[in-house]
DNA sequence: ACTCGGAGTTAGGATTGCCTAAACGTGGGG
DNA sequence: CCCCACGTTTAGGCAATCCTAACTCCGAGT
């Protein structure tokens, strides 16, 4: 009953737009032209143009001057790209000596060039992982995704013990610093102290104490230890 | 003294043009517009246009109405692409369950998306192979290539024993048939009979006799058994 | 309600890369 | 030696994707 209209194949650009819009509009919220432009490092005018084209292809719902949302088809396409991106990252780290701070750039290009077949082969030799090297969940081939609840480290109350779940990719140097502190998905830490007004956060990682800025605390997401 | 002028980065199309021209102009010969057009499945007019652009970038030598040759820089760029293409093929076969009839298409896209770093990582885990799954030699990172002498199976005299060296890629079905006969790089065979006027060729492979058409004999290249 | 300032869109232009149709050059056959 | 057929180039178009500049809309604050 659905999916009767097959879309013309997406371009590289179109794929990146849909991914960006997915990340910018969680839970049915709306993404703005300037947010998209900022994320993709393009002018707002260029985004207006592409948004119009993707809407005509049935991938976006666009209310002029208001914002953009993915349609069911657009969401499907976005999740397909997310699966590719994250599996490629996982593969490069597992088999080709990449580290989590260098995979993103490579995956950003490869995600557009691999076939479905290659993606699924990589998934198979990896043992169908649930998350990528940054802790981001990998959608299924059918387009389902399970985003476990998590809160930024900067919002964890002092005294709590938590597990690191996800670290925002995209800035290699920041990732390298975060790794040097020992903060990686799966690591258990304790928050010793948190100063008000975006103040520094004191944590204990593997028996050692570190003080990190609030900005870093916002890109490291955690969950309580149970579960 | 050379390479002072750095070229603007090649586009996907440009990379494919240079590869095609390399294959079409062995030993300093010249490639024609229509040959290039045929190989890339484009119109001759489109080729004229791109040839002009690549010449302006210093990658081609073009004599209008006569033909095209690679400059030193163009040759370097072409061999870089050939290294990528062939290493990707070797990697996919070695580690991701691809067979020699399916790798070409995947490599044709990936060759434009991988970084130098990824290519060299693949080369390293492969142990720096000298040839790809079709027996085609892999250029070095410095752009040297060693093309061992070989002759088409269709020109091997009856009675000779030869080793299969290279099989032309590009037509999956043909490769599948050739594989079913047992003709792969490294295999030793004997030519039992060769009929004149592009007639069929009778060969012995692994103790079994096969008769193949002359066309197939032209895309399978061999060398004498010593060395 | 009115008015700005900022966000968003439209207008116009450049580049790349492809096409078809028309014009042009070249070399071989008559 | 000339002319024509074929291969090549040029002319003119189109689609995608980006840009800057100019215009338009919206809503926050008075
Ligand atoms: Mn991308
Ligand atoms: Mn990631
Ligand atoms: Mn290619
Ligand atoms: Mn090959």
XYZ file of C-alpha atoms (C1' of nucleotides) and ligand atoms in Angstrom:
518
model
C 0.000 0.000 0.000
C 2.983 2.283 0.474
C 6.284 2.828 -1.303
C 4.613 2.498 -4.667
C 6.263 5.633 -6.002
C 9.914 4.838 -6.287
C 12.083 7.878 -6.028
C 14.791 8.705 -8.457
C 18.075 7.777 -6.848
C 19.381 10.261 -4.337
C 22.503 12.260 -5.053
C 25.415 12.470 -2.670
C 24.210 15.892 -1.594
C 20.668 14.735 -1.082
C 21.885 11.916 1.121
C 23.852 14.286 3.308
C 20.890 16.666 3.616
C 18.594 13.891 4.784
C 21.107 12.689 7.345
C 21.539 16.218 8.672
C 17.808 16.793 8.881
C 17.357 13.523 10.739
C 19.888 14.558 13.351
C 18.300 18.011 13.666
C 14.677 16.983 14.083
C 14.340 14.409 16.825
C 10.889 13.181 17.795
C 8.959 14.902 15.048
C 10.391 18.329 15.682
C 11.247 20.629 12.882
C 14.620 21.600 11.401
C 15.268 25.163 10.279
C 16.987 26.264 7.112
C 19.804 27.941 8.991
C 20.424 24.938 11.228
C 20.784 22.741 8.172
C 22.998 25.310 6.482
C 25.203 25.544 9.536
C 25.594 21.796 9.884
C 26.414 21.245 6.227
C 28.515 24.416 5.967
C 26.409 25.807 3.142
C 24.591 29.099 2.624
C 20.957 29.267 3.704
C 20.031 30.062 0.116
C 21.506 26.798 -1.082
C 19.546 24.933 1.540
C 16.296 26.573 0.470
C 16.927 25.321 -3.034
C 17.729 21.760 -2.078
C 14.870 21.581 0.397
C 12.499 22.456 -2.392
C 13.898 19.697 -4.605
C 13.769 17.061 -1.859
C 10.210 18.083 -1.013
C 9.179 17.629 -4.615
C 10.645 14.137 -4.409
C 8.442 13.388 -1.431
C 11.260 13.078 1.058
C 10.562 16.216 3.062
C 7.596 18.140 4.363
C 8.395 21.822 4.028
C 6.332 24.691 5.433
C 7.951 27.826 4.013
C 9.402 30.112 6.677
C 8.601 27.492 9.291
C 10.738 24.453 8.881
C 11.332 21.011 7.505
C 10.489 17.473 8.551
C 11.286 14.106 7.048
C 8.476 12.126 5.469
C 8.352 8.377 6.072
C 10.363 7.861 2.882
C 12.848 10.555 3.831
C 13.321 9.025 7.242
C 13.895 5.636 5.692
C 16.556 7.054 3.408
C 18.213 8.920 6.283
C 18.385 5.810 8.435
C 19.824 3.854 5.554
C 22.660 6.390 5.366
C 23.141 6.324 9.114
C 23.468 2.537 8.999
C 26.067 2.829 6.290
C 28.009 5.540 8.009
C 28.142 3.802 11.358
C 28.907 0.333 10.026
C 31.730 1.743 7.930
C 33.154 3.418 11.020
C 32.904 0.213 13.015
C 34.537 -1.755 10.219
C 37.452 0.634 9.776
C 38.185 0.561 13.486
C 37.861 -3.206 13.779
C 39.815 -4.255 10.699
C 41.882 -1.431 9.298
C 43.555 0.164 12.270
C 41.492 3.341 12.383
C 40.818 5.137 15.648
C 37.580 6.799 16.618
C 38.885 10.260 15.907
C 39.729 9.514 12.260
C 36.879 7.345 11.028
C 34.222 9.968 10.619
C 35.800 11.797 7.703
C 36.478 8.583 5.804
C 32.943 7.293 6.414
C 31.458 10.595 5.273
C 32.731 9.851 1.775
C 32.447 6.079 1.686
C 28.818 6.053 2.813
C 27.832 7.324 -0.633
C 29.929 4.838 -2.583
C 29.317 1.451 -0.984
C 26.638 -0.932 -2.247
C 24.020 -2.457 0.021
C 25.808 -5.737 -0.516
C 29.104 -4.400 0.781
C 27.448 -2.807 3.792
C 25.814 -6.082 4.736
C 29.064 -7.990 4.262
C 30.791 -5.603 6.630
C 27.946 -5.990 9.104
C 28.285 -9.765 8.887
C 32.027 -9.957 9.532
C 31.544 -7.498 12.404
C 28.858 -9.737 13.896
C 26.058 -7.212 13.401
C 27.117 -4.694 16.015
C 24.518 -2.541 17.766
C 26.649 0.595 18.054
C 29.502 2.324 16.253
C 32.835 3.395 17.780
C 31.236 6.547 19.195
C 28.414 4.601 20.815
C 25.871 5.726 18.231
C 23.238 3.046 17.572
C 23.253 1.378 14.160
C 19.842 1.165 12.441
C 18.753 -2.236 11.172
C 18.634 -2.946 7.436
C 14.865 -2.534 7.744
C 15.261 0.999 9.064
C 14.542 0.506 12.730
C 16.666 2.262 15.282
C 16.802 1.972 19.021
C 18.093 5.111 20.709
C 18.604 4.225 24.372
C 17.934 7.039 26.835
C 21.012 8.935 27.941
C 21.867 12.264 29.510
C 24.827 14.548 29.015
C 27.618 14.075 31.528
C 27.172 17.762 32.305
C 23.773 16.985 33.807
C 24.754 14.038 35.955
C 24.414 14.972 39.659
C 27.526 14.929 41.800
C 28.041 11.607 43.514
C 26.395 9.479 40.809
C 28.040 6.515 39.119
C 27.277 6.276 35.419
C 28.338 4.452 32.282
C 29.563 6.360 29.238
C 27.239 5.613 26.324
C 27.904 7.973 23.427
C 30.432 10.612 22.489
C 29.643 13.111 19.765
C 31.793 12.528 16.704
C 32.885 15.162 14.231
C 35.737 16.980 16.002
C 38.814 14.747 15.872
C 40.857 16.771 18.353
C 38.091 16.789 20.886
C 37.697 13.033 20.525
C 41.409 12.549 21.023
C 41.307 14.555 24.226
C 38.254 12.714 25.480
C 39.977 9.410 24.782
C 43.050 10.573 26.680
C 40.890 11.069 29.749
C 39.618 7.527 29.360
C 36.056 8.406 28.443
C 34.872 5.818 25.947
C 31.535 4.068 25.485
C 31.207 1.297 28.046
C 33.499 2.884 30.633
C 32.104 3.360 34.158
C 32.861 6.575 35.984
C 31.837 8.507 39.062
C 30.992 12.185 39.101
C 32.732 13.666 42.121
C 31.760 17.284 41.752
C 29.945 19.669 39.488
C 30.256 23.432 39.764
C 27.245 25.616 38.935
C 26.963 28.045 36.011
C 28.477 25.706 33.411
C 31.380 25.115 35.712
C 33.902 22.323 35.517
C 33.047 18.716 36.304
C 35.255 16.501 38.427
C 35.125 12.809 37.608
C 36.839 9.614 38.592
C 37.792 7.344 35.722
C 39.559 4.069 36.402
C 40.640 5.241 39.823
C 42.011 8.564 38.588
C 40.527 11.999 39.025
C 40.001 14.433 36.160
C 38.466 17.846 35.815
C 36.782 18.612 32.514
C 34.999 21.667 31.195
C 31.260 21.858 30.864
C 31.389 21.960 27.059
C 32.975 18.531 26.978
C 30.410 17.297 29.463
C 27.696 18.186 26.984
C 29.009 15.948 24.195
C 29.562 12.905 26.405
C 26.326 11.084 27.151
C 25.791 8.671 29.995
C 23.317 6.264 31.522
C 22.838 4.958 35.044
C 24.751 1.797 35.749
C 21.830 -0.616 36.078
C 20.642 -2.056 32.728
C 62.037 20.825 -10.595
C 58.752 19.238 -11.551
C 55.279 19.028 -9.995
C 55.485 22.630 -8.879
C 52.068 23.392 -10.337
C 49.642 21.517 -8.203
C 46.468 20.659 -10.006
C 43.060 21.357 -8.643
C 41.677 18.083 -7.343
C 40.293 15.767 -9.986
C 36.591 15.059 -10.160
C 35.181 11.546 -10.284
C 34.672 11.942 -14.006
C 38.169 13.217 -14.573
C 39.592 10.239 -12.727
C 37.665 7.813 -14.890
C 38.737 9.600 -18.069
C 42.407 9.374 -17.139
C 42.119 5.683 -16.304
C 40.396 5.015 -19.616
C 42.999 6.959 -21.571
C 45.786 5.074 -19.826
C 44.286 1.761 -20.870
C 43.767 2.983 -24.432
C 47.211 4.405 -25.086
C 49.868 1.842 -24.270
C 53.500 2.686 -24.967
C 53.011 6.315 -25.901
C 50.341 5.644 -28.476
C 47.402 7.911 -28.872
C 43.768 7.502 -27.785
C 40.953 8.741 -30.014
C 37.873 10.617 -28.920
C 35.558 7.864 -30.069
C 37.544 5.135 -28.306
C 37.279 7.035 -25.063
C 33.607 7.706 -25.649
C 32.975 4.049 -26.322
C 34.810 2.842 -23.250
C 33.094 5.320 -20.934
C 29.728 4.989 -22.666
C 29.495 8.711 -23.384
C 28.927 10.709 -26.524
C 32.006 11.819 -28.478
C 30.940 15.420 -27.973
C 31.084 15.004 -24.209
C 34.558 13.551 -24.500
C 35.741 16.489 -26.585
C 34.592 18.809 -23.837
C 36.247 16.932 -21.001
C 39.444 16.416 -22.971
C 39.702 20.145 -23.355
C 39.294 20.695 -19.630
C 41.848 18.028 -18.693
C 44.314 19.426 -21.218
C 43.966 22.878 -19.678
C 44.818 21.266 -16.356
C 48.005 19.865 -17.821
C 46.987 16.237 -17.592
C 46.590 15.533 -21.299
C 48.291 16.418 -24.530
C 45.605 16.949 -27.125
C 46.124 17.451 -30.853
C 42.687 18.334 -32.226
C 41.353 15.801 -34.706
C 44.353 13.594 -33.966
C 44.248 12.183 -30.504
C 45.116 12.371 -26.868
C 48.034 11.298 -24.699
C 48.671 11.494 -20.983
C 51.277 13.940 -19.724
C 53.601 12.809 -16.940
C 51.161 14.263 -14.402
C 48.205 12.634 -16.119
C 49.931 9.286 -16.132
C 50.739 9.623 -12.453
C 47.090 10.351 -11.677
C 45.921 7.431 -13.824
C 48.266 4.986 -12.113
C 47.136 6.242 -8.743
C 43.572 5.330 -9.693
C 44.650 1.971 -11.051
C 46.406 1.195 -7.766
C 43.248 2.088 -5.877
C 40.974 0.109 -8.131
C 43.066 -3.022 -8.057
C 43.836 -2.971 -4.345
C 40.158 -2.490 -3.571
C 39.351 -5.501 -5.728
C 41.993 -7.593 -4.015
C 40.751 -6.515 -0.599
C 37.105 -7.268 -1.297
C 37.976 -10.745 -2.527
C 40.348 -11.489 0.335
C 38.282 -10.187 3.229
C 34.689 -9.614 2.264
C 33.668 -12.678 0.316
C 33.570 -11.095 -3.120
C 34.348 -13.110 -6.229
C 36.291 -11.863 -9.217
C 33.180 -11.358 -11.300
C 31.555 -8.942 -8.830
C 34.427 -6.792 -7.570
C 34.874 -4.553 -10.566
C 31.623 -2.676 -10.253
C 32.106 -2.041 -6.540
C 35.703 -0.894 -7.060
C 34.630 1.443 -9.843
C 32.738 3.524 -7.277
C 34.948 3.063 -4.233
C 38.141 4.072 -6.028
C 36.905 7.671 -6.002
C 35.918 7.714 -2.333
C 38.795 6.117 -0.446
C 41.631 8.155 1.039
C 45.282 7.414 0.374
C 45.484 6.310 3.964
C 42.744 3.716 3.535
C 44.286 2.395 0.339
C 47.626 1.891 2.038
C 45.995 0.209 5.022
C 44.311 -2.240 2.689
C 47.605 -2.842 0.905
C 49.277 -3.508 4.251
C 46.783 -6.080 5.518
C 46.925 -7.742 2.102
C 50.713 -7.940 2.331
C 51.305 -5.571 -0.599
C 50.127 -7.848 -3.378
C 51.605 -7.502 -6.859
C 48.432 -8.321 -8.780
C 44.663 -8.032 -8.382
C 42.144 -10.901 -8.669
C 42.200 -10.656 -12.469
C 45.983 -10.839 -12.591
C 46.345 -7.139 -13.392
C 49.524 -5.661 -11.892
C 49.125 -3.152 -9.061
C 51.168 0.050 -9.436
C 53.330 1.075 -6.486
C 52.412 4.093 -4.376
C 55.156 5.933 -6.253
C 53.446 5.270 -9.564
C 55.655 2.556 -10.997
C 54.039 -0.380 -12.721
C 55.511 -3.592 -14.005
C 53.512 -5.128 -16.815
C 54.951 -8.598 -17.416
C 54.890 -9.761 -21.019
C 51.972 -11.981 -21.913
C 50.139 -13.158 -24.995
C 46.483 -13.931 -25.562
C 45.572 -17.580 -25.192
C 44.234 -17.342 -28.726
C 47.803 -16.911 -29.982
C 49.428 -19.733 -28.075
C 50.578 -22.445 -30.505
C 49.054 -25.898 -30.195
C 51.069 -28.178 -27.977
C 52.439 -25.435 -25.679
C 52.108 -25.422 -21.912
C 51.435 -22.004 -20.475
C 50.420 -20.303 -17.269
C 47.342 -18.087 -17.128
C 48.402 -14.583 -16.151
C 45.556 -12.106 -16.645
C 41.878 -12.226 -17.502
C 40.115 -9.109 -18.714
C 37.637 -7.834 -16.162
C 34.476 -5.903 -16.887
C 32.022 -8.549 -18.060
C 30.824 -10.495 -15.024
C 29.122 -13.257 -16.979
C 32.171 -13.870 -19.090
C 34.331 -14.027 -15.969
C 31.952 -16.521 -14.414
C 32.151 -18.755 -17.445
C 35.937 -18.497 -17.575
C 36.117 -19.417 -13.903
C 33.873 -22.426 -14.513
C 36.416 -23.708 -17.021
C 39.110 -23.344 -14.392
C 41.000 -20.522 -16.068
C 42.349 -18.263 -13.314
C 45.632 -16.439 -12.922
C 48.324 -18.860 -11.821
C 46.711 -21.946 -13.353
C 48.829 -24.038 -15.721
C 47.250 -25.389 -18.874
C 48.143 -27.056 -22.134
C 46.857 -25.992 -25.501
C 45.886 -29.156 -27.330
C 44.552 -27.705 -30.534
C 43.824 -24.411 -32.253
C 41.699 -24.166 -35.370
C 42.522 -21.483 -37.954
C 40.342 -18.478 -38.856
C 39.443 -17.532 -35.271
C 38.427 -21.095 -34.671
C 37.902 -22.806 -31.332
C 40.776 -23.622 -28.991
C 41.079 -26.952 -27.211
C 42.822 -26.836 -23.856
C 43.593 -29.127 -20.973
C 42.997 -27.676 -17.539
C 43.643 -29.735 -14.423
C 43.466 -32.941 -16.425
C 40.203 -32.084 -18.166
C 39.677 -31.043 -21.748
C 37.685 -27.955 -22.768
C 36.937 -26.251 -26.039
C 36.557 -22.494 -25.940
C 35.785 -19.897 -28.582
C 38.406 -17.600 -29.992
C 36.832 -14.499 -28.450
C 37.413 -15.901 -24.992
C 40.940 -16.787 -25.972
C 41.603 -13.129 -26.669
C 40.740 -11.926 -23.181
C 42.782 -14.595 -21.366
C 46.501 -13.805 -21.380
C 49.257 -16.302 -20.768
C 53.001 -16.678 -20.324
C 55.378 -19.567 -20.861
C 55.759 -21.779 -17.848
C 59.336 -20.926 -16.884
C 59.325 -18.059 -14.401
C -1.226 47.617 16.504
C 3.551 48.956 14.407
C 7.908 48.358 13.479
C 12.306 46.413 12.779
C 15.850 42.886 12.662
C 16.839 38.469 11.604
C 15.490 34.311 9.253
C 14.076 32.577 4.901
C 13.248 32.800 0.056
C 13.935 34.322 -4.626
C 16.789 36.108 -8.349
C 20.667 35.750 -10.959
C 25.162 33.714 -11.932
C 29.006 30.236 -12.099
C 30.670 25.513 -12.718
C 30.525 20.759 -13.978
C 29.202 17.321 -16.976
C 26.209 15.392 -19.840
C 23.215 15.543 -24.277
C 21.763 16.394 -29.556
C 22.405 18.738 -33.739
C 25.195 21.208 -36.769
C 29.602 22.478 -38.609
C 34.177 21.195 -39.654
C 38.773 18.519 -40.981
C 41.129 14.746 -42.725
C 42.587 11.094 -45.327
C 41.517 7.483 -48.620
C 39.110 6.063 -52.931
C 37.781 7.246 -57.216
C 43.622 15.736 -57.240
C 39.269 16.254 -55.527
C 35.486 15.026 -52.788
C 32.939 12.582 -49.518
C 32.321 9.821 -45.406
C 33.441 9.510 -41.025
C 35.378 11.102 -36.972
C 35.786 15.309 -34.288
C 34.674 19.643 -32.590
C 31.535 23.468 -31.695
C 27.051 25.379 -30.525
C 23.287 25.395 -27.719
C 20.689 23.161 -23.895
C 19.662 21.165 -19.517
C 20.116 19.583 -14.705
C 22.382 19.682 -10.375
C 24.579 22.351 -6.860
C 26.685 25.895 -5.097
C 27.267 31.120 -4.414
C 25.978 36.420 -3.372
C 22.672 40.019 -3.335
C 18.153 41.541 -2.986
C 13.749 40.965 -1.368
C 10.078 39.159 1.815
C 8.089 37.351 5.924
C 7.425 36.870 10.829
C 7.147 37.661 15.427
C 9.144 40.107 19.582
C 9.028 44.137 21.868
C 7.220 48.530 22.436
Mn 28.496 12.126 3.432
Mn 29.982 7.642 14.548
Mn 35.366 4.803 -11.454
Mn 40.816 -5.915 -11.889
